[in-house]
PDB file of C-alpha atoms and ligand atoms in Angstrom:
ATOM      1  CA  UNK T 247     -12.359 128.188 116.141  1.00  0.00           C
ATOM      2  CA  UNK T 248      -8.887 129.568 115.325  1.00  0.00           C
ATOM      3  CA  UNK T 249      -7.857 132.721 117.169  1.00  0.00           C
ATOM      4  CA  UNK T 250      -7.614 135.679 114.804  1.00  0.00           C
ATOM      5  CA  UNK T 251      -6.024 139.032 115.428  1.00  0.00           C
ATOM      6  CA  UNK T 252      -8.573 141.848 115.686  1.00  0.00           C
ATOM      7  CA  UNK T 253      -8.845 143.874 112.473  1.00  0.00           C
ATOM      8  CA  UNK T 254      -7.433 147.010 114.118  1.00  0.00           C
ATOM      9  CA  UNK T 255      -4.195 145.185 114.944  1.00  0.00           C
ATOM     10  CA  UNK T 256      -3.886 143.839 111.395  1.00  0.00           C
ATOM     11  CA  UNK T 257      -4.433 147.359 110.027  1.00  0.00           C
ATOM     12  CA  UNK T 258      -1.925 148.892 112.428  1.00  0.00           C
ATOM     13  CA  UNK T 259       0.728 146.318 111.622  1.00  0.00           C
ATOM     14  CA  UNK T 260       0.180 146.927 107.910  1.00  0.00           C
ATOM     15  CA  UNK T 261       0.577 150.694 108.147  1.00  0.00           C
ATOM     16  CA  UNK T 262       3.353 150.833 110.772  1.00  0.00           C
ATOM     17  CA  UNK T 263       5.472 147.830 109.721  1.00  0.00           C
ATOM     18  CA  UNK T 264       4.570 145.917 106.571  1.00  0.00           C
ATOM     19  CA  UNK T 265       3.905 148.821 104.194  1.00  0.00           C
ATOM     20  CA  UNK T 266       7.038 150.566 105.394  1.00  0.00           C
ATOM     21  CA  UNK T 267       9.189 147.530 104.751  1.00  0.00           C
ATOM     22  CA  UNK T 268       7.523 146.966 101.381  1.00  0.00           C
ATOM     23  CA  UNK T 269       8.357 150.519 100.273  1.00  0.00           C
ATOM     24  CA  UNK T 270      12.006 150.094 101.216  1.00  0.00           C
ATOM     25  CA  UNK T 271      14.159 149.762  98.044  1.00  0.00           C
ATOM     26  CA  UNK T 272      16.139 146.895  99.626  1.00  0.00           C
ATOM     27  CA  UNK T 273      12.981 144.757  99.946  1.00  0.00           C
ATOM     28  CA  UNK T 274      11.612 142.216  97.466  1.00  0.00           C
ATOM     29  CA  UNK T 275       8.511 139.974  97.803  1.00  0.00           C
ATOM     30  CA  UNK T 276       8.955 137.676 100.833  1.00  0.00           C
ATOM     31  CA  UNK T 277      12.339 139.290 101.597  1.00  0.00           C
ATOM     32  CA  UNK T 278      11.854 142.449 103.720  1.00  0.00           C
ATOM     33  CA  UNK T 279      15.060 144.515 103.585  1.00  0.00           C
ATOM     34  CA  UNK T 280      16.396 141.859 101.191  1.00  0.00           C
ATOM     35  CA  UNK T 281      16.594 139.123 103.879  1.00  0.00           C
ATOM     36  CA  UNK T 282      15.015 135.704 104.101  1.00  0.00           C
ATOM     37  CA  UNK T 283      13.560 134.536 107.400  1.00  0.00           C
ATOM     38  CA  UNK T 284      16.711 132.708 108.533  1.00  0.00           C
ATOM     39  CA  UNK T 285      18.958 135.715 107.935  1.00  0.00           C
ATOM     40  CA  UNK T 286      16.423 138.026 109.609  1.00  0.00           C
ATOM     41  CA  UNK T 287      16.370 135.743 112.687  1.00  0.00           C
ATOM     42  CA  UNK T 288      20.115 136.193 112.978  1.00  0.00           C
ATOM     43  CA  UNK T 289      19.815 139.985 112.586  1.00  0.00           C
ATOM     44  CA  UNK T 290      17.356 140.153 115.474  1.00  0.00           C
ATOM     45  CA  UNK T 291      19.377 137.675 117.550  1.00  0.00           C
ATOM     46  CA  UNK T 292      16.346 135.344 117.753  1.00  0.00           C
ATOM     47  CA  UNK T 293      14.555 138.174 119.602  1.00  0.00           C
ATOM     48  CA  UNK T 294      17.383 138.768 122.081  1.00  0.00           C
ATOM     49  CA  UNK T 295      19.587 141.253 120.221  1.00  0.00           C
ATOM     50  CA  UNK T 296      20.853 144.529 121.569  1.00  0.00           C
ATOM     51  CA  UNK T 297      18.506 146.255 119.159  1.00  0.00           C
ATOM     52  CA  UNK T 298      20.087 149.690 119.499  1.00  0.00           C
ATOM     53  CA  UNK T 299      23.332 148.616 117.856  1.00  0.00           C
ATOM     54  CA  UNK T 300      23.606 148.521 114.067  1.00  0.00           C
ATOM     55  CA  UNK T 301      24.168 145.068 112.538  1.00  0.00           C
ATOM     56  CA  UNK T 302      26.452 145.163 109.520  1.00  0.00           C
ATOM     57  CA  UNK T 303      24.686 147.548 107.090  1.00  0.00           C
ATOM     58  CA  UNK T 304      21.398 147.495 109.025  1.00  0.00           C
ATOM     59  CA  UNK T 305      20.404 150.286 111.415  1.00  0.00           C
ATOM     60  CA  UNK T 306      18.736 149.905 114.825  1.00  0.00           C
ATOM     61  CA  UNK T 307      15.474 150.988 113.170  1.00  0.00           C
ATOM     62  CA  UNK T 308      15.851 148.263 110.524  1.00  0.00           C
ATOM     63  CA  UNK T 309      16.413 145.654 113.243  1.00  0.00           C
ATOM     64  CA  UNK T 310      13.294 146.538 115.239  1.00  0.00           C
ATOM     65  CA  UNK T 311      11.202 146.640 112.060  1.00  0.00           C
ATOM     66  CA  UNK T 312      12.410 143.130 111.221  1.00  0.00           C
ATOM     67  CA  UNK T 313      11.585 142.054 114.795  1.00  0.00           C
ATOM     68  CA  UNK T 314       8.070 143.473 114.454  1.00  0.00           C
ATOM     69  CA  UNK T 315       7.605 141.837 111.038  1.00  0.00           C
ATOM     70  CA  UNK T 316       8.811 138.350 111.962  1.00  0.00           C
ATOM     71  CA  UNK T 317       8.320 137.926 115.740  1.00  0.00           C
ATOM     72  CA  UNK T 318       5.726 140.342 117.078  1.00  0.00           C
ATOM     73  CA  UNK T 319       2.772 138.738 115.357  1.00  0.00           C
ATOM     74  CA  UNK T 320       2.840 135.467 117.322  1.00  0.00           C
ATOM     75  CA  UNK T 321       3.305 137.381 120.586  1.00  0.00           C
ATOM     76  CA  UNK T 322       0.231 139.430 119.685  1.00  0.00           C
ATOM     77  CA  UNK T 323      -1.750 136.274 118.929  1.00  0.00           C
ATOM     78  CA  UNK T 324      -0.860 134.740 122.287  1.00  0.00           C
ATOM     79  CA  UNK T 325      -1.423 137.900 124.332  1.00  0.00           C
ATOM     80  CA  UNK T 326      -4.688 138.650 122.518  1.00  0.00           C
ATOM     81  CA  UNK T 327      -5.949 135.210 123.495  1.00  0.00           C
ATOM     82  CA  UNK T 328      -4.719 135.705 127.086  1.00  0.00           C
ATOM     83  CA  UNK T 329      -6.540 139.061 127.377  1.00  0.00           C
ATOM     84  CA  UNK T 330      -9.657 137.691 125.694  1.00  0.00           C
ATOM     85  CA  UNK T 331      -9.843 135.001 128.374  1.00  0.00           C
ATOM     86  CA  UNK T 332      -8.928 137.424 131.178  1.00  0.00           C
ATOM     87  CA  UNK T 333     -11.794 139.759 130.306  1.00  0.00           C
ATOM     88  CA  UNK T 334     -14.303 137.117 129.202  1.00  0.00           C
ATOM     89  CA  UNK T 335     -16.318 137.636 132.395  1.00  0.00           C
ATOM     90  CA  UNK T 336     -16.437 141.406 131.896  1.00  0.00           C
ATOM     91  CA  UNK T 337     -14.221 144.313 130.943  1.00  0.00           C
ATOM     92  CA  UNK T 338     -12.356 146.207 133.683  1.00  0.00           C
ATOM     93  CA  UNK T 339     -14.650 148.516 135.671  1.00  0.00           C
ATOM     94  CA  UNK T 340     -11.888 150.977 136.540  1.00  0.00           C
ATOM     95  CA  UNK T 341      -9.214 152.160 134.112  1.00  0.00           C
ATOM     96  CA  UNK T 342      -6.281 149.761 134.189  1.00  0.00           C
ATOM     97  CA  UNK T 343      -2.662 150.630 134.743  1.00  0.00           C
ATOM     98  CA  UNK T 344      -0.625 148.368 132.451  1.00  0.00           C
ATOM     99  CA  UNK T 345       3.109 147.805 132.942  1.00  0.00           C
ATOM    100  CA  UNK T 346       4.688 146.021 129.994  1.00  0.00           C
ATOM    101  CA  UNK T 347       8.171 144.841 131.044  1.00  0.00           C
ATOM    102  CA  UNK T 348      10.519 144.444 128.066  1.00  0.00           C
ATOM    103  CA  UNK T 349       7.658 145.855 126.021  1.00  0.00           C
ATOM    104  CA  UNK T 350       9.283 145.782 122.578  1.00  0.00           C
ATOM    105  CA  UNK T 351       7.234 147.791 120.049  1.00  0.00           C
ATOM    106  CA  UNK T 352       4.096 148.284 122.237  1.00  0.00           C
ATOM    107  CA  UNK T 353       3.206 144.585 121.879  1.00  0.00           C
ATOM    108  CA  UNK T 354       1.179 144.210 125.102  1.00  0.00           C
ATOM    109  CA  UNK T 355      -0.502 147.598 124.597  1.00  0.00           C
ATOM    110  CA  UNK T 356      -1.614 146.650 121.087  1.00  0.00           C
ATOM    111  CA  UNK T 357      -2.939 143.257 122.204  1.00  0.00           C
ATOM    112  CA  UNK T 358      -4.926 144.878 125.006  1.00  0.00           C
ATOM    113  CA  UNK T 359      -6.212 147.679 122.751  1.00  0.00           C
ATOM    114  CA  UNK T 360      -7.542 145.002 120.409  1.00  0.00           C
ATOM    115  CA  UNK T 361      -9.650 143.477 123.210  1.00  0.00           C
ATOM    116  CA  UNK T 362     -11.083 146.741 124.611  1.00  0.00           C
ATOM    117  CA  UNK T 363     -13.266 149.408 123.047  1.00  0.00           C
ATOM    118  CA  UNK T 364     -13.542 153.204 122.760  1.00  0.00           C
ATOM    119  CA  UNK T 365     -15.381 153.424 126.101  1.00  0.00           C
ATOM    120  CA  UNK T 366     -12.289 151.975 127.845  1.00  0.00           C
ATOM    121  CA  UNK T 367      -9.100 153.734 128.844  1.00  0.00           C
ATOM    122  CA  UNK T 368      -5.814 152.633 130.342  1.00  0.00           C
ATOM    123  CA  UNK T 369      -2.408 153.968 131.272  1.00  0.00           C
ATOM    124  CA  UNK T 370       0.334 152.083 129.469  1.00  0.00           C
ATOM    125  CA  UNK T 371       3.826 152.002 130.959  1.00  0.00           C
ATOM    126  CA  UNK T 372       6.208 150.541 128.385  1.00  0.00           C
ATOM    127  CA  UNK T 373       9.616 149.617 129.809  1.00  0.00           C
ATOM    128  CA  UNK T 374      12.357 148.582 127.399  1.00  0.00           C
ATOM    129  CA  UNK T 375      16.053 149.337 127.444  1.00  0.00           C
ATOM    130  CA  UNK T 376      16.057 149.653 123.654  1.00  0.00           C
ATOM    131  CA  UNK T 377      15.392 153.188 122.461  1.00  0.00           C
ATOM    132  CA  UNK T 378      14.640 151.895 118.950  1.00  0.00           C
ATOM    133  CA  UNK T 379      11.956 149.557 120.368  1.00  0.00           C
ATOM    134  CA  UNK T 380      10.336 152.384 122.351  1.00  0.00           C
ATOM    135  CA  UNK T 381      10.393 154.616 119.272  1.00  0.00           C
ATOM    136  CA  UNK T 382       8.611 152.026 117.122  1.00  0.00           C
ATOM    137  CA  UNK T 383       6.243 151.428 120.070  1.00  0.00           C
ATOM    138  CA  UNK T 384       5.323 155.111 120.171  1.00  0.00           C
ATOM    139  CA  UNK T 385       4.715 155.036 116.407  1.00  0.00           C
ATOM    140  CA  UNK T 386       2.274 152.149 116.970  1.00  0.00           C
ATOM    141  CA  UNK T 387       0.645 154.029 119.861  1.00  0.00           C
ATOM    142  CA  UNK T 388       0.168 157.221 117.810  1.00  0.00           C
ATOM    143  CA  UNK T 389      -1.405 155.191 115.000  1.00  0.00           C
ATOM    144  CA  UNK T 390      -3.679 153.461 117.554  1.00  0.00           C
ATOM    145  CA  UNK T 391      -4.777 156.846 118.926  1.00  0.00           C
ATOM    146  CA  UNK T 392      -6.139 157.773 115.470  1.00  0.00           C
ATOM    147  CA  UNK T 393      -8.542 154.800 115.403  1.00  0.00           C
ATOM    148  CA  UNK T 394     -12.059 155.644 116.616  1.00  0.00           C
ATOM    149  CA  UNK T 395     -12.814 152.150 117.920  1.00  0.00           C
ATOM    150  CA  UNK T 396      -9.639 151.945 120.039  1.00  0.00           C
ATOM    151  CA  UNK T 397      -9.512 152.665 123.784  1.00  0.00           C
ATOM    152  CA  UNK T 398      -7.914 155.861 125.066  1.00  0.00           C
ATOM    153  CA  UNK T 399      -4.334 155.151 126.059  1.00  0.00           C
ATOM    154  CA  UNK T 400      -2.061 157.410 128.111  1.00  0.00           C
ATOM    155  CA  UNK T 401       1.546 156.366 127.449  1.00  0.00           C
ATOM    156  CA  UNK T 402       4.635 156.450 129.675  1.00  0.00           C
ATOM    157  CA  UNK T 403       7.862 155.110 128.110  1.00  0.00           C
ATOM    158  CA  UNK T 404      10.957 154.288 130.106  1.00  0.00           C
ATOM    159  CA  UNK T 405      14.314 152.527 129.660  1.00  0.00           C
ATOM    160  CA  UNK T 406      14.140 151.063 133.177  1.00  0.00           C
ATOM    161  CA  UNK T 407      11.489 150.370 135.801  1.00  0.00           C
ATOM    162  CA  UNK T 408      13.086 152.701 138.335  1.00  0.00           C
ATOM    163  CA  UNK T 409      13.010 155.634 135.889  1.00  0.00           C
ATOM    164  CA  UNK T 410       9.272 155.396 135.151  1.00  0.00           C
ATOM    165  CA  UNK T 411       7.797 158.877 135.380  1.00  0.00           C
ATOM    166  CA  UNK T 412       4.563 158.485 137.357  1.00  0.00           C
ATOM    167  CA  UNK T 413       3.341 161.503 139.280  1.00  0.00           C
ATOM    168  CA  UNK T 414      -0.077 160.594 140.801  1.00  0.00           C
ATOM    169  CA  UNK T 415      -0.046 159.224 144.350  1.00  0.00           C
ATOM    170  CA  UNK T 416      -0.714 155.479 144.666  1.00  0.00           C
ATOM    171  CA  UNK T 417      -4.396 154.641 144.449  1.00  0.00           C
ATOM    172  CA  UNK T 418      -6.566 151.557 143.996  1.00  0.00           C
ATOM    173  CA  UNK T 419      -6.682 151.140 140.234  1.00  0.00           C
ATOM    174  CA  UNK T 420      -6.272 147.557 138.977  1.00  0.00           C
ATOM    175  CA  UNK T 421      -2.858 146.799 137.514  1.00  0.00           C
ATOM    176  CA  UNK T 422      -1.870 144.380 134.757  1.00  0.00           C
ATOM    177  CA  UNK T 423       1.810 143.468 134.438  1.00  0.00           C
ATOM    178  CA  UNK T 424       2.860 141.940 131.100  1.00  0.00           C
ATOM    179  CA  UNK T 425       6.009 139.834 130.864  1.00  0.00           C
ATOM    180  CA  UNK T 426       6.018 138.591 127.278  1.00  0.00           C
ATOM    181  CA  UNK T 427       9.133 136.830 125.971  1.00  0.00           C
ATOM    182  CA  UNK T 428      11.337 138.808 128.376  1.00  0.00           C
ATOM    183  CA  UNK T 429      12.677 136.049 130.595  1.00  0.00           C
ATOM    184  CA  UNK T 430      14.770 134.553 127.797  1.00  0.00           C
ATOM    185  CA  UNK T 431      16.894 137.695 127.820  1.00  0.00           C
ATOM    186  CA  UNK T 432      20.476 136.885 128.887  1.00  0.00           C
ATOM    187  CA  UNK T 433      20.822 140.353 130.484  1.00  0.00           C
ATOM    188  CA  UNK T 434      17.935 139.794 132.877  1.00  0.00           C
ATOM    189  CA  UNK T 435      18.330 139.283 136.638  1.00  0.00           C
ATOM    190  CA  UNK T 436      15.003 137.972 137.949  1.00  0.00           C
ATOM    191  CA  UNK T 437      15.690 139.007 141.565  1.00  0.00           C
ATOM    192  CA  UNK T 438      16.319 142.592 140.466  1.00  0.00           C
ATOM    193  CA  UNK T 439      13.261 142.512 138.200  1.00  0.00           C
ATOM    194  CA  UNK T 440      10.925 141.494 141.036  1.00  0.00           C
ATOM    195  CA  UNK T 441      12.415 144.052 143.464  1.00  0.00           C
ATOM    196  CA  UNK T 442      11.905 146.740 140.822  1.00  0.00           C
ATOM    197  CA  UNK T 443       8.394 145.515 140.155  1.00  0.00           C
ATOM    198  CA  UNK T 444       7.516 145.730 143.850  1.00  0.00           C
ATOM    199  CA  UNK T 445       8.987 149.253 143.916  1.00  0.00           C
ATOM    200  CA  UNK T 446       6.918 150.501 140.985  1.00  0.00           C
ATOM    201  CA  UNK T 447       3.728 148.774 142.195  1.00  0.00           C
ATOM    202  CA  UNK T 448       4.090 150.603 145.525  1.00  0.00           C
ATOM    203  CA  UNK T 449       4.264 153.893 143.581  1.00  0.00           C
ATOM    204  CA  UNK T 450       1.328 153.106 141.275  1.00  0.00           C
ATOM    205  CA  UNK T 451      -1.441 151.315 143.090  1.00  0.00           C
ATOM    206  CA  UNK T 452      -2.419 149.052 145.965  1.00  0.00           C
ATOM    207  CA  UNK T 453      -5.209 147.638 143.796  1.00  0.00           C
ATOM    208  CA  UNK T 454      -5.739 144.138 142.373  1.00  0.00           C
ATOM    209  CA  UNK T 455      -2.680 143.156 140.360  1.00  0.00           C
ATOM    210  CA  UNK T 456      -2.483 140.518 137.621  1.00  0.00           C
ATOM    211  CA  UNK T 457       0.769 139.327 136.068  1.00  0.00           C
ATOM    212  CA  UNK T 458       0.496 137.803 132.582  1.00  0.00           C
ATOM    213  CA  UNK T 459       3.533 135.743 131.561  1.00  0.00           C
ATOM    214  CA  UNK T 460       4.030 134.343 128.074  1.00  0.00           C
ATOM    215  CA  UNK T 461       7.084 132.772 126.524  1.00  0.00           C
ATOM    216  CA  UNK T 462       8.309 130.156 124.127  1.00  0.00           C
ATOM    217  CA  UNK T 463       7.463 126.614 125.240  1.00  0.00           C
ATOM    218  CA  UNK T 464      11.149 125.596 125.033  1.00  0.00           C
ATOM    219  CA  UNK T 465      12.945 124.942 128.344  1.00  0.00           C
ATOM    220  CA  UNK T 466      15.909 127.297 127.899  1.00  0.00           C
ATOM    221  CA  UNK T 467      13.970 130.589 127.479  1.00  0.00           C
ATOM    222  CA  UNK T 468      12.045 129.623 130.661  1.00  0.00           C
ATOM    223  CA  UNK T 469      15.120 128.773 132.752  1.00  0.00           C
ATOM    224  CA  UNK T 470      14.480 131.772 135.065  1.00  0.00           C
ATOM    225  CA  UNK T 471      10.758 131.084 135.371  1.00  0.00           C
ATOM    226  CA  UNK T 472      10.906 129.008 138.612  1.00  0.00           C
ATOM    227  CA  UNK T 473      12.781 131.862 140.351  1.00  0.00           C
ATOM    228  CA  UNK T 474      10.279 134.363 138.900  1.00  0.00           C
ATOM    229  CA  UNK T 475       7.296 132.326 140.129  1.00  0.00           C
ATOM    230  CA  UNK T 476       8.824 131.813 143.603  1.00  0.00           C
ATOM    231  CA  UNK T 477       9.588 135.522 143.982  1.00  0.00           C
ATOM    232  CA  UNK T 478       6.018 136.469 143.001  1.00  0.00           C
ATOM    233  CA  UNK T 479       4.606 133.896 145.425  1.00  0.00           C
ATOM    234  CA  UNK T 480       6.744 135.351 148.226  1.00  0.00           C
ATOM    235  CA  UNK T 481       5.379 138.789 147.288  1.00  0.00           C
ATOM    236  CA  UNK T 482       1.832 137.555 147.926  1.00  0.00           C
ATOM    237  CA  UNK T 483       0.766 136.537 144.412  1.00  0.00           C
ATOM    238  CA  UNK T 484      -1.328 133.409 143.829  1.00  0.00           C
ATOM    239  CA  UNK T 485      -0.584 131.239 140.814  1.00  0.00           C
ATOM    240  CA  UNK T 486      -3.821 131.037 138.802  1.00  0.00           C
ATOM    241  CA  UNK T 487      -2.328 129.268 135.791  1.00  0.00           C
ATOM    242  CA  UNK T 488       1.036 127.770 134.906  1.00  0.00           C
ATOM    243  CA  UNK T 489       0.958 125.638 131.801  1.00  0.00           C
ATOM    244  CA  UNK T 490       2.196 124.980 128.328  1.00  0.00           C
ATOM    245  CA  UNK T 491      -0.699 125.442 125.955  1.00  0.00           C
ATOM    246  CA  UNK T 492      -1.707 125.894 122.354  1.00  0.00           C
ATOM    247  CA  UNK T 493      -3.259 128.795 120.539  1.00  0.00           C
ATOM    248  CA  UNK T 494      -4.721 127.691 117.253  1.00  0.00           C
ATOM    249  CA  UNK T 495      -4.404 130.440 114.667  1.00  0.00           C
ATOM    250  CA  UNK T 496      -5.331 130.520 110.995  1.00  0.00           C
ATOM    251  CA  UNK T 497      -1.662 130.095 110.127  1.00  0.00           C
ATOM    252  CA  UNK T 498      -0.633 127.338 112.555  1.00  0.00           C
ATOM    253  CA  UNK T 499      -0.926 126.078 116.119  1.00  0.00           C
ATOM    254  CA  UNK T 500       1.322 128.029 118.484  1.00  0.00           C
ATOM    255  CA  UNK T 501       2.672 126.182 121.476  1.00  0.00           C
ATOM    256  CA  UNK T 502       3.652 128.516 124.266  1.00  0.00           C
ATOM    257  CA  UNK T 503       4.344 128.762 127.984  1.00  0.00           C
ATOM    258  CA  UNK T 504       1.735 130.723 129.858  1.00  0.00           C
ATOM    259  CA  UNK T 505       1.286 131.751 133.485  1.00  0.00           C
ATOM    260  CA  UNK T 506      -1.112 134.011 135.325  1.00  0.00           C
ATOM    261  CA  UNK T 507      -0.601 135.405 138.829  1.00  0.00           C
ATOM    262  CA  UNK T 508      -2.943 137.493 140.926  1.00  0.00           C
ATOM    263  CA  UNK T 509      -2.618 139.535 144.096  1.00  0.00           C
ATOM    264  CA  UNK T 510      -5.672 141.048 145.705  1.00  0.00           C
ATOM    265  CA  UNK T 511      -5.774 144.684 146.635  1.00  0.00           C
ATOM    266  CA  UNK T 512      -3.627 145.365 149.659  1.00  0.00           C
ATOM    267  CA  UNK T 513      -5.823 146.935 152.298  1.00  0.00           C
ATOM    268  CA  UNK T 514      -3.771 145.687 155.249  1.00  0.00           C
ATOM    269  CA  UNK T 515      -1.651 148.397 156.810  1.00  0.00           C
ATOM    270  CA  UNK T 516       2.006 147.293 156.943  1.00  0.00           C
ATOM    271  CA  UNK T 517       3.149 148.216 160.472  1.00  0.00           C
ATOM    272  CA  UNK T 518       6.813 148.305 161.434  1.00  0.00           C
ATOM    273  CA  UNK T 519       8.288 146.796 164.595  1.00  0.00           C
ATOM    274  CA  UNK T 520       7.984 143.183 165.782  1.00  0.00           C
TER     275      UNK T 520
HETATM  276  C1  SAM Z 668      11.886 139.119 122.808  1.00  0.00           C
HETATM  277  S1  SAM Z 668      11.593 140.818 122.982  1.00  0.00           S
HETATM  278  C2  SAM Z 668       9.893 140.829 123.569  1.00  0.00           C
HETATM  279  C3  SAM Z 668       9.209 142.152 123.293  1.00  0.00           C
HETATM  280  C4  SAM Z 668       7.719 142.181 123.616  1.00  0.00           C
HETATM  281  N1  SAM Z 668       7.473 141.907 124.999  1.00  0.00           N
HETATM  282  C5  SAM Z 668       6.973 141.235 122.724  1.00  0.00           C
HETATM  283  O1  SAM Z 668       6.391 140.263 123.241  1.00  0.00           O
HETATM  284  O2  SAM Z 668       6.952 141.455 121.497  1.00  0.00           O
HETATM  285  C6  SAM Z 668      12.456 141.224 124.485  1.00  0.00           C
HETATM  286  C7  SAM Z 668      12.501 142.732 124.722  1.00  0.00           C
HETATM  287  O3  SAM Z 668      12.977 142.955 126.047  1.00  0.00           O
HETATM  288  C8  SAM Z 668      13.906 144.013 126.025  1.00  0.00           C
HETATM  289  N2  SAM Z 668      14.812 143.753 127.172  1.00  0.00           N
HETATM  290  C9  SAM Z 668      15.644 142.694 127.352  1.00  0.00           C
HETATM  291  N3  SAM Z 668      16.254 142.759 128.559  1.00  0.00           N
HETATM  292  C10 SAM Z 668      15.776 143.879 129.160  1.00  0.00           C
HETATM  293  C11 SAM Z 668      16.013 144.490 130.416  1.00  0.00           C
HETATM  294  N4  SAM Z 668      16.881 143.956 131.284  1.00  0.00           N
HETATM  295  N5  SAM Z 668      15.352 145.642 130.710  1.00  0.00           N
HETATM  296  C12 SAM Z 668      14.482 146.189 129.814  1.00  0.00           C
HETATM  297  N6  SAM Z 668      14.213 145.653 128.602  1.00  0.00           N
HETATM  298  C13 SAM Z 668      14.849 144.522 128.282  1.00  0.00           C
HETATM  299  C14 SAM Z 668      14.569 143.941 124.653  1.00  0.00           C
HETATM  300  O4  SAM Z 668      15.098 145.190 124.243  1.00  0.00           O
HETATM  301  C15 SAM Z 668      13.405 143.489 123.787  1.00  0.00           C
HETATM  302  O5  SAM Z 668      12.704 144.579 123.238  1.00  0.00           O
END
């Protein structure tokens, strides 16, 4: 059966992105902001733009709206399927802490919200160096908050991992780390990313930690993946899945690169010395 996006995600995308673009005087049917798909792909730098800079007559806000219109949907389809499988044996017993690295407009938070219900809650830490992305993400999160069937979500937005504002002492809550279409970014240093991830995990929780990785199936966007996988393995993560797979949707079959890593809760006391 083809994977479909949950109705709440379709509704949220309509109100936060599609309707807004449709009302814009520059738009015409099939041409949001007056651009066809090829021109829009260039405006958003095939997903890798510096979204905070204007592009010709288009503002940063225009660029992230075009990203959400053209690119976010397939990422939501893939992550929704990943979360559906992750929680097929049962929803999380304790409230999750979710860190979405290179979060874009709340993509991982939306996908997870679509798989959980009003009895669930999670903290969502959205890290993205683009202010315009975080702003659109917060707009999505506010709209999600107004939906009765959605989980309760406490948000924490940050431009960098090291600046994440997290006050509670580290506990044992389960953590989910989302890395969706981030590794293609030319500005990314995987060694730094993993060091920062270890730093924030030490501040958040010593509980079970799952890393969900999704990306294009093409080789170039995954060029840093071997280093990413090796660094996670050295940090004590087990590789549960590492494959190129298909998600069949109503529109088309999406081929994507997918990996899942898991580290059990860390009860062992790390002692210094030899
Ligand atoms: C292709 S988009 C993916 C967004 C989101 N994860 C999704 O699946 O829709 C990549 C995002 O990562 C952000 N980004 C790229 N390099 C980054 C870095 N070094 N630190 C933080 N964010 C970064 C970009 O601003 C952009 O929003």
